[in-house]
PDB file of C-alpha atoms in Angstrom:
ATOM      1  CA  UNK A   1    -227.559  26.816  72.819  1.00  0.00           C
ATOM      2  CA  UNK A   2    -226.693  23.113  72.039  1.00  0.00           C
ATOM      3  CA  UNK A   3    -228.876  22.421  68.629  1.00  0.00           C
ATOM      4  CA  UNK A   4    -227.116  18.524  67.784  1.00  0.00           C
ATOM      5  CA  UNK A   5    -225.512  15.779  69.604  1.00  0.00           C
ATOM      6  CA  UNK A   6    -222.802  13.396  67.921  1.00  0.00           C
ATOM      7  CA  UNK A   7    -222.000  10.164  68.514  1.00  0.00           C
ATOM      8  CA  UNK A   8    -219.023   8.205  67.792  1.00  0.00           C
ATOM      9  CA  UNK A   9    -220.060   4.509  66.786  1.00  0.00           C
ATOM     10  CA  UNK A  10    -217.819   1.846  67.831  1.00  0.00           C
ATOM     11  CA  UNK A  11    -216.832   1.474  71.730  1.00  0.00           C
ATOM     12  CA  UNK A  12    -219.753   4.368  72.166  1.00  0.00           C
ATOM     13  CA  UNK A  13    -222.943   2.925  70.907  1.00  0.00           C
ATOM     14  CA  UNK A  14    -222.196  -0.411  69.935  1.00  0.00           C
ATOM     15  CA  UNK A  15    -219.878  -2.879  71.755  1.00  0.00           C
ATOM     16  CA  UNK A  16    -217.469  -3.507  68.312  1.00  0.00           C
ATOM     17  CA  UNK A  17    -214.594  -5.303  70.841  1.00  0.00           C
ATOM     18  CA  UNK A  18    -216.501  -7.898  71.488  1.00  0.00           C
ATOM     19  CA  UNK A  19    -217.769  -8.213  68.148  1.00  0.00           C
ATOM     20  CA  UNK A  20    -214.524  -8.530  66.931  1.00  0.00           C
ATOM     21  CA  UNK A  21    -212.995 -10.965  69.113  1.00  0.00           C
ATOM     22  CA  UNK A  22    -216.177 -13.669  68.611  1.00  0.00           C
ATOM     23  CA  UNK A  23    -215.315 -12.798  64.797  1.00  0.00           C
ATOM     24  CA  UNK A  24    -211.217 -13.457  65.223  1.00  0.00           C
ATOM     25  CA  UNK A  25    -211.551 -16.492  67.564  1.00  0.00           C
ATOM     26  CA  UNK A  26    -213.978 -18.522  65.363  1.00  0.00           C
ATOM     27  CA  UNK A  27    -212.269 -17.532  62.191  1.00  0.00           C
ATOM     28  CA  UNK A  28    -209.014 -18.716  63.516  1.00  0.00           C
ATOM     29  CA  UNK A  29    -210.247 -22.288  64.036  1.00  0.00           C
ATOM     30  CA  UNK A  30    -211.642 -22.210  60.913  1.00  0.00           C
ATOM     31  CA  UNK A  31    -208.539 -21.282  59.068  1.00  0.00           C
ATOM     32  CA  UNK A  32    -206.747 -23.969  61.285  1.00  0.00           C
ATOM     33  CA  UNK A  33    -209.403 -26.795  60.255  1.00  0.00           C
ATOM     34  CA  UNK A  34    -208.560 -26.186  57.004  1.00  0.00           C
ATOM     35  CA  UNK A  35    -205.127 -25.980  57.534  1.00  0.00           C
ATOM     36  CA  UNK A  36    -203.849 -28.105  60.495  1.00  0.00           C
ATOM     37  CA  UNK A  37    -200.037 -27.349  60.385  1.00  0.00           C
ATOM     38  CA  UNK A  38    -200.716 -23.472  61.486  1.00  0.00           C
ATOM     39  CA  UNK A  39    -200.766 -23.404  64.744  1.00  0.00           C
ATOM     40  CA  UNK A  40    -203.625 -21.219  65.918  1.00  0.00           C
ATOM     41  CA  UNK A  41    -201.303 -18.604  67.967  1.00  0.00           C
ATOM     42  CA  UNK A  42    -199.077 -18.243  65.007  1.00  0.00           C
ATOM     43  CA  UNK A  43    -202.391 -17.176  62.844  1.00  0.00           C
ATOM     44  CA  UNK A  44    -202.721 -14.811  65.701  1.00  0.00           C
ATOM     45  CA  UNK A  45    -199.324 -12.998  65.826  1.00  0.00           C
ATOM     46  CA  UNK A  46    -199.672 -12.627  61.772  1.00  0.00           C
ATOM     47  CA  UNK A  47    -202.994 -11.567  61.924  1.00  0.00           C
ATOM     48  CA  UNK A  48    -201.329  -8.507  64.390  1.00  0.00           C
ATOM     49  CA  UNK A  49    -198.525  -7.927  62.031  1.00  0.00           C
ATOM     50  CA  UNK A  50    -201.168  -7.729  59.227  1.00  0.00           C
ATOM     51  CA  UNK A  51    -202.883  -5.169  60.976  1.00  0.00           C
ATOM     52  CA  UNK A  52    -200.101  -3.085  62.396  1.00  0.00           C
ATOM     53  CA  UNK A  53    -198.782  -2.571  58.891  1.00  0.00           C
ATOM     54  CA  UNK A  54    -202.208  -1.620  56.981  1.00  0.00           C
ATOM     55  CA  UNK A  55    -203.129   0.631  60.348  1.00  0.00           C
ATOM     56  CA  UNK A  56    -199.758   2.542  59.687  1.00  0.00           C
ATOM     57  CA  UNK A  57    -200.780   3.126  56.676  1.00  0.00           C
ATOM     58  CA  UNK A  58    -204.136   3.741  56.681  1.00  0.00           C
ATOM     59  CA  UNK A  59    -202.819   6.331  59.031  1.00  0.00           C
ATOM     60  CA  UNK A  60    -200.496   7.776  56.634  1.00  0.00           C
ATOM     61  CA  UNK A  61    -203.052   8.542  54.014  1.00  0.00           C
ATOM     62  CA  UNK A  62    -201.843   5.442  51.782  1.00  0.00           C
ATOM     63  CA  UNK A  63    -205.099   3.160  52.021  1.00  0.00           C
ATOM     64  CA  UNK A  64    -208.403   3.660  52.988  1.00  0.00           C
ATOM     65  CA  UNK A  65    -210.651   1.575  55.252  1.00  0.00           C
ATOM     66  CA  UNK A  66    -211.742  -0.074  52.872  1.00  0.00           C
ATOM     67  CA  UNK A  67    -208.876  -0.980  50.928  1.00  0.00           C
ATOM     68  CA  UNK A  68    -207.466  -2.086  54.094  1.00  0.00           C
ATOM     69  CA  UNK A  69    -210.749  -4.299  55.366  1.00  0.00           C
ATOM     70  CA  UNK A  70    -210.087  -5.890  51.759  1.00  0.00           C
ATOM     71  CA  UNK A  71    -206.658  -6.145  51.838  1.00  0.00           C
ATOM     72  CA  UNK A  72    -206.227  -7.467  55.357  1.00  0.00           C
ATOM     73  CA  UNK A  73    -207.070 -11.807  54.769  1.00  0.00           C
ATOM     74  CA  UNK A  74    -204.660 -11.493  51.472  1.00  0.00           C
ATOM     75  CA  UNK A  75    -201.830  -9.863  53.447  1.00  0.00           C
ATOM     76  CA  UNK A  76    -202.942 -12.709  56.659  1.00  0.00           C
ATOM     77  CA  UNK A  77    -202.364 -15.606  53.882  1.00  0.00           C
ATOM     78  CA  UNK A  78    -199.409 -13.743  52.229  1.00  0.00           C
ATOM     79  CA  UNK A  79    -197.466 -13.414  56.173  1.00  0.00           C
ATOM     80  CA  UNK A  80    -198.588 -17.662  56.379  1.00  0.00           C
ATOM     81  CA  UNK A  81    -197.137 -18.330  53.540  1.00  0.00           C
ATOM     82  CA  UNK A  82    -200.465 -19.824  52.558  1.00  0.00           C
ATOM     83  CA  UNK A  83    -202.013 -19.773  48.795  1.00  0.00           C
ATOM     84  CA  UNK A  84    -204.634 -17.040  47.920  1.00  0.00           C
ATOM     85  CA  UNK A  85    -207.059 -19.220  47.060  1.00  0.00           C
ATOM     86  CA  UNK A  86    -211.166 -19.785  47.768  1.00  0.00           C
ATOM     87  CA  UNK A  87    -210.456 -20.879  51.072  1.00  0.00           C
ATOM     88  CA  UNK A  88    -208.701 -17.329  51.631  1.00  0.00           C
ATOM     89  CA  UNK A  89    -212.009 -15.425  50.339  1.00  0.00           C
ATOM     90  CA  UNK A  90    -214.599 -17.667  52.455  1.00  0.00           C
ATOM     91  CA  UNK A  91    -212.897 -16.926  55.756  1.00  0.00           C
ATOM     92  CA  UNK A  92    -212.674 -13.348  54.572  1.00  0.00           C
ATOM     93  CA  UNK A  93    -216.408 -13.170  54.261  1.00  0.00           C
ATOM     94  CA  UNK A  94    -217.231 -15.999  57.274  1.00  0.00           C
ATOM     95  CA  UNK A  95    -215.270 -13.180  59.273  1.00  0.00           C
ATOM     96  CA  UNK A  96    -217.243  -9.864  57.663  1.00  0.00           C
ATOM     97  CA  UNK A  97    -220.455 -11.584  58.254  1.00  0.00           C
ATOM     98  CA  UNK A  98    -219.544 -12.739  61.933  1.00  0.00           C
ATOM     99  CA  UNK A  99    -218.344  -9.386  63.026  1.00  0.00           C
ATOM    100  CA  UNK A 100    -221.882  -7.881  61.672  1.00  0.00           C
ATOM    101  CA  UNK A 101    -224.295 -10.346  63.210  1.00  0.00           C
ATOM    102  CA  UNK A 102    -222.224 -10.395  66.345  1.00  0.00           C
ATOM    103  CA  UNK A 103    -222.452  -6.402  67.348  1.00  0.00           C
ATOM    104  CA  UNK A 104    -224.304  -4.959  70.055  1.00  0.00           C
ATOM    105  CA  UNK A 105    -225.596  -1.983  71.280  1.00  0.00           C
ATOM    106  CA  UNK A 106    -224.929  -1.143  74.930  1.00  0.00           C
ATOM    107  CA  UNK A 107    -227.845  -1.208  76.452  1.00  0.00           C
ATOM    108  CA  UNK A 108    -227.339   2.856  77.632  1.00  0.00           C
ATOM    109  CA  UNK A 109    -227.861   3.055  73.799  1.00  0.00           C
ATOM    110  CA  UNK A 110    -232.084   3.641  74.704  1.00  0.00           C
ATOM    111  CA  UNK A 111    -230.740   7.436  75.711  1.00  0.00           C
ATOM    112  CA  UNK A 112    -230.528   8.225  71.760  1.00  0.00           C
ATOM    113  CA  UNK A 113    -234.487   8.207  72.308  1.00  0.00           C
ATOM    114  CA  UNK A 114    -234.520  10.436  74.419  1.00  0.00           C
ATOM    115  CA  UNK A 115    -232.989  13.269  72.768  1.00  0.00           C
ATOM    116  CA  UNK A 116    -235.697  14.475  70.510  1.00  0.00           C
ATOM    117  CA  UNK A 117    -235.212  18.301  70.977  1.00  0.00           C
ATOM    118  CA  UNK A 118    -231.672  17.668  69.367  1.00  0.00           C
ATOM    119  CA  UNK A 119    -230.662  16.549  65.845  1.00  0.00           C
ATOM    120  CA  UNK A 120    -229.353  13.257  66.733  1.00  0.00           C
ATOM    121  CA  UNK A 121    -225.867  12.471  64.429  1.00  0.00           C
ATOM    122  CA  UNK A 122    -223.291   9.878  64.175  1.00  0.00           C
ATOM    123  CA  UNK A 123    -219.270  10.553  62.666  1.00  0.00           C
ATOM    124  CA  UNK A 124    -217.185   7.706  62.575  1.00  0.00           C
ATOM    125  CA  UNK A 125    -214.293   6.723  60.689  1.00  0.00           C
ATOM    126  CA  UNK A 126    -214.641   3.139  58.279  1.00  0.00           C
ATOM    127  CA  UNK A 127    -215.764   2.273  55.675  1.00  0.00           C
ATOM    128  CA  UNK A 128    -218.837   4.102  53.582  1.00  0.00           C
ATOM    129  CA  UNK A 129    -219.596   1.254  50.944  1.00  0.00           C
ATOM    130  CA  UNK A 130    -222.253  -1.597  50.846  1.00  0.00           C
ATOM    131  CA  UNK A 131    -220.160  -4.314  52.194  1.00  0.00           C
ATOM    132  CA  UNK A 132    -221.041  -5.963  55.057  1.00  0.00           C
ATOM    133  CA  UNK A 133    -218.022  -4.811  57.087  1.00  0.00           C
ATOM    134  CA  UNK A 134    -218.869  -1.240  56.697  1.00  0.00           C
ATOM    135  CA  UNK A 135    -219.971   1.867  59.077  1.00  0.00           C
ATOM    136  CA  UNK A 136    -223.050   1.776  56.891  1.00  0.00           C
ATOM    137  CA  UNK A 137    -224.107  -1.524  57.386  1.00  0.00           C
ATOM    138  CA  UNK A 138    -223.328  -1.434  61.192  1.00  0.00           C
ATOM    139  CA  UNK A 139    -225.757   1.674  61.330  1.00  0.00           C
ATOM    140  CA  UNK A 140    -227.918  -0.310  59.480  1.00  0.00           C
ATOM    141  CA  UNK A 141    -227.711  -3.593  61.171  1.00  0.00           C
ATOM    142  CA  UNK A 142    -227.949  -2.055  64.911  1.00  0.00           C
ATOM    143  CA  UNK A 143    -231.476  -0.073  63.839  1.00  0.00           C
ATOM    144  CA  UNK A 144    -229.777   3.128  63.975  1.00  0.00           C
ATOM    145  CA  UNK A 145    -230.789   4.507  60.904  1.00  0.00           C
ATOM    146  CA  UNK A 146    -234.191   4.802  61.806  1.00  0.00           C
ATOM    147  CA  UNK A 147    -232.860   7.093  65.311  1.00  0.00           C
ATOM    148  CA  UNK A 148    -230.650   9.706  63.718  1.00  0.00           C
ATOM    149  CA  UNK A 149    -230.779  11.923  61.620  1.00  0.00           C
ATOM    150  CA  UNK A 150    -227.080  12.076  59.817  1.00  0.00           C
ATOM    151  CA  UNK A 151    -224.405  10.108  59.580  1.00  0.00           C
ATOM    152  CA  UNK A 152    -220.986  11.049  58.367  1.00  0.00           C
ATOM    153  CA  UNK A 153    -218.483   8.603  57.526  1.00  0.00           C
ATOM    154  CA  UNK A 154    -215.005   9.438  57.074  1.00  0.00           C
ATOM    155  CA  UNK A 155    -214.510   6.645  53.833  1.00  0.00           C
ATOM    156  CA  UNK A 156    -217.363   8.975  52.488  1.00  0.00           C
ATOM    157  CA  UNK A 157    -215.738  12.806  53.493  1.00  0.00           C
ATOM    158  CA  UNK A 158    -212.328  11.183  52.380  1.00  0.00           C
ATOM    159  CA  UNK A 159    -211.158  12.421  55.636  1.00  0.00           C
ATOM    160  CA  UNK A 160    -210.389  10.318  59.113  1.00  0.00           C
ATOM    161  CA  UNK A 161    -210.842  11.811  62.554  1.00  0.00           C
ATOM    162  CA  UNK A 162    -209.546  13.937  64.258  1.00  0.00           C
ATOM    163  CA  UNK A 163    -208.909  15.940  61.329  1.00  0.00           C
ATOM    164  CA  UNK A 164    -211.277  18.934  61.848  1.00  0.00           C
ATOM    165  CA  UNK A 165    -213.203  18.415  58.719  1.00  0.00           C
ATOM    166  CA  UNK A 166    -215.391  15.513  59.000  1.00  0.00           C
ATOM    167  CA  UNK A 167    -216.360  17.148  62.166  1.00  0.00           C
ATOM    168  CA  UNK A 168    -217.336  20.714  60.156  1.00  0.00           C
ATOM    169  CA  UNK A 169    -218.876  18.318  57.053  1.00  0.00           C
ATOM    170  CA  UNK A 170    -221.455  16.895  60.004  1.00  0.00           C
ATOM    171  CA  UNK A 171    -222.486  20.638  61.615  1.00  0.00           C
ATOM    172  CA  UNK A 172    -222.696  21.453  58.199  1.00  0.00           C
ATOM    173  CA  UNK A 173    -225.589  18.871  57.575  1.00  0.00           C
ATOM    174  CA  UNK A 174    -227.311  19.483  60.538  1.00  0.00           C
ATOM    175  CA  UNK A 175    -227.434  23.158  59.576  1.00  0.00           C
ATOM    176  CA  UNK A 176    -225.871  23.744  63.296  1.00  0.00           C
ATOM    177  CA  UNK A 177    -222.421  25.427  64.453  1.00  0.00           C
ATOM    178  CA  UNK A 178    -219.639  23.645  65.757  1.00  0.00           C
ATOM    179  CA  UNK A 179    -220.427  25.609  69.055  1.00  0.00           C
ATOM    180  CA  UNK A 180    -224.056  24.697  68.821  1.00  0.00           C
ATOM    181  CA  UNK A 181    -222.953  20.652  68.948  1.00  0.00           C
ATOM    182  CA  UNK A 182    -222.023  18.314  71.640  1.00  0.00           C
ATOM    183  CA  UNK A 183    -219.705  15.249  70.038  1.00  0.00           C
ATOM    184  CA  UNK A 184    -219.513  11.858  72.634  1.00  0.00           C
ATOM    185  CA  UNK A 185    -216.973   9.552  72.045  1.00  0.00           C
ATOM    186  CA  UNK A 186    -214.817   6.564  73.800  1.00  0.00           C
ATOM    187  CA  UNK A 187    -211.039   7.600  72.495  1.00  0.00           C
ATOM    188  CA  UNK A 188    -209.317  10.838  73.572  1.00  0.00           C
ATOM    189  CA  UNK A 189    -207.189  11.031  70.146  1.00  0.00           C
ATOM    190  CA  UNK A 190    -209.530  10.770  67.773  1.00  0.00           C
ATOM    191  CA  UNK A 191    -212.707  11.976  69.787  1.00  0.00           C
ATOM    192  CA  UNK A 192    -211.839  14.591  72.217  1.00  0.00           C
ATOM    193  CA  UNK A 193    -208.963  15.875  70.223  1.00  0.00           C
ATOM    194  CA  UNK A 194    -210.686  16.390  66.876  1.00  0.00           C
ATOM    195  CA  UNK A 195    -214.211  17.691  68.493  1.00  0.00           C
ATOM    196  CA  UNK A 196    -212.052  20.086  70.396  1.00  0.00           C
ATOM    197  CA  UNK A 197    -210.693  21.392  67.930  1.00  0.00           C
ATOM    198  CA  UNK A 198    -213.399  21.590  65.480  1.00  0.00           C
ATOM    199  CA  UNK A 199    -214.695  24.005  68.326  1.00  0.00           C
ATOM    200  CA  UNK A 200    -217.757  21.690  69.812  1.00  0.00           C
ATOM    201  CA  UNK A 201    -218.038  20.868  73.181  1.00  0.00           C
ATOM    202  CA  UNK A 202    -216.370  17.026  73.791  1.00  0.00           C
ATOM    203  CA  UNK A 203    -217.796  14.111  76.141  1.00  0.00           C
ATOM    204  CA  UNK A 204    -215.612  11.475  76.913  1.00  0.00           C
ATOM    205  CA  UNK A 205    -217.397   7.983  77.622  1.00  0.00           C
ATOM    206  CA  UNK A 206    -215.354   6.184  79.724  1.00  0.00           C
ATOM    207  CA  UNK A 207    -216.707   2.415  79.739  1.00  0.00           C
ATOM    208  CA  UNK A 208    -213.256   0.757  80.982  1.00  0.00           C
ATOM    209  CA  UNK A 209    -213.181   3.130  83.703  1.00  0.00           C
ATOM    210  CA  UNK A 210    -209.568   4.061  82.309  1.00  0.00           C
ATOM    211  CA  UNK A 211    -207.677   6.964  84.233  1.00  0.00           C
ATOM    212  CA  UNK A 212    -206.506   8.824  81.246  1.00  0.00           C
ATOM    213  CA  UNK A 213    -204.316  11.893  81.628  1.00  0.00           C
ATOM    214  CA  UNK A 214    -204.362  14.710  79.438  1.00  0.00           C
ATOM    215  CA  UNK A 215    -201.084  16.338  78.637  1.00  0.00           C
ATOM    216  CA  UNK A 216    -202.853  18.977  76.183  1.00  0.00           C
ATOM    217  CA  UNK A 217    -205.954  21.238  76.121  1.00  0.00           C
ATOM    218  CA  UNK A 218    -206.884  19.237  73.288  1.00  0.00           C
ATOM    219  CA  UNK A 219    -206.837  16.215  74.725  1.00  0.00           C
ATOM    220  CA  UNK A 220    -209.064  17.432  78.149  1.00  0.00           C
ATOM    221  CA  UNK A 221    -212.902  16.704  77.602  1.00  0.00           C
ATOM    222  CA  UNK A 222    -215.510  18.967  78.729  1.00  0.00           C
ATOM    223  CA  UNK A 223    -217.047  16.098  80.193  1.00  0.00           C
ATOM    224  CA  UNK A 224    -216.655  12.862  81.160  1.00  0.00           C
ATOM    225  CA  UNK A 225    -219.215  10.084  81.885  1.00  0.00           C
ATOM    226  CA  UNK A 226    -219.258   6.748  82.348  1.00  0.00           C
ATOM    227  CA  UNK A 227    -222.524   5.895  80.281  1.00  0.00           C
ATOM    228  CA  UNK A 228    -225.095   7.575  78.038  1.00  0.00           C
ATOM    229  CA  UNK A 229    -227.245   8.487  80.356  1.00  0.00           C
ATOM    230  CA  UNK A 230    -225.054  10.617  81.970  1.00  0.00           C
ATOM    231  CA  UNK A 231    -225.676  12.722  78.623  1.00  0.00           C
ATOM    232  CA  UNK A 232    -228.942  13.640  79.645  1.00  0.00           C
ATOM    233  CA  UNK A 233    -227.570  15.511  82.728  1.00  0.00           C
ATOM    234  CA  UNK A 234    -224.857  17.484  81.171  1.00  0.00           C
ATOM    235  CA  UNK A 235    -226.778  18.485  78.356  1.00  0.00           C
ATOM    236  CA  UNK A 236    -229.110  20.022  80.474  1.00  0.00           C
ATOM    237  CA  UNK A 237    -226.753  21.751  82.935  1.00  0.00           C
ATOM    238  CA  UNK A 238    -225.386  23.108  79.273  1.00  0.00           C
ATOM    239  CA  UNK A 239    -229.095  24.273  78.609  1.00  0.00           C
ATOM    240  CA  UNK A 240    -229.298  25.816  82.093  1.00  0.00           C
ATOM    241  CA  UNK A 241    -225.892  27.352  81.585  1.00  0.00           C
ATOM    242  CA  UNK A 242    -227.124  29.122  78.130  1.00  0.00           C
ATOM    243  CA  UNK A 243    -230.353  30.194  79.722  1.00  0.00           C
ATOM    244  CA  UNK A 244    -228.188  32.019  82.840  1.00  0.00           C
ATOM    245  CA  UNK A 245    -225.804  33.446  80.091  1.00  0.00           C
TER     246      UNK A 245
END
């Protein structure tokens, strides 16, 4: 019997990409006003080195999101060659703030309302503090708060997905099994792979219509839909499948 349905947050609910690249493009030509000798692609392939190299080790256990959100326009200036100065920290927040007021939830988002016989969750990996570029204040920005009822973030748990834990920390607060939960996400790595083994059933939303190919039982979802409101239908065949069983 499926008890609680997860949601990952960025790429699933909300439409972060696009968020992010209204953030990065007007940032850019701010940074460039201020400094008209960087060319604007240069900022670009910095601002990708920056990010390659705090990613690695984010993944590596070295940082955490948050160090890495703070360390990111620092490490930008420091690859530019640029002085750390007040212009540095404005752009850092213009860019924060942008990202915020610039997310979206898909509009398939309206099927978290219709899920009231479930506990309704969110696990995500980010940030867990007050700034504005935070899981929190996404959740809190989008109106989500008000429509779940958890929300584990892995800056909180201390532990990124897939790692099985943050997974087990959410059942655990919803007072459910992993078996008794249904997790959604948009990436097979860090969705699929973690829910699956955490031992809930996995739904893989599949917005870009990619053809992904799963070399591992890990990696293969139970489901896979192309919007939210294809939730609705699997979890009731699941429903109908306990009730035969």
């Amino acid at each position: 019997m499926i008890k609680a349905v997860f949601f990952d947050l960025d790429g699933t609910l909300c439409d972060s990409d696009t968020a992010w690249s209204i953030a990065e493009k007007e940032t850019f030509q701010l940074l460039c006003k201020q400094y008209p000798d960087v060319p604007e692609d240069t900022v670009t392939n910095a601002w990708r080195t920056v990010h390659q190299k705090l990613f690695q080790q984010l993944g590596a256990g070295k940082l955490s999101m948050a160090e890495v959100r703070d360390a990111r326009f620092q490490c930008l200036f420091e690859e530019l060659g640029l002085p750390a100065d007040k212009v540095m920290e404005e752009l850092s927040d213009f860019f924060c703030s942008r990202y915020l007021t610039s997310l979206r939830l898909y509009e398939d988002a309206t099927g978290l309302d219709e899920l009231h016989a479930y506990h309704v969750g969110i696990i995500t990996n980010g940030a867990h503090d007050e700034h504005t570029d935070s899981q929190l204040s996404k959740v809190r920005h989008l109106g989500l708060s008000e429509r779940i009822q958890s929300l584990t973030i892995s800056g909180e748990i201390g532990v990124r997905k897939p790692k099985i834990e943050i997974f087990r920390v959410a059942c655990e607060r919803a007072d459910v099994l992993p078996e008794e939960a249904v997790y959604i996400g948009d990436t097979i790595q860090n969705d699929i792979v973690g829910a699956n083994r955490a031992g809930m059933a996995s739904v893989f939303i599949n917005r870009k219509s990619e053809k992904a190919i799963p070399e591992t039982a890990d990696e293969r979802p139970d489901y896979t839909a192309s919007n939210l409101h294809d939730i609705l239908f699997y979890l009731e065949h699941k429903q109908d499948e306990n009730r035969c069983n």
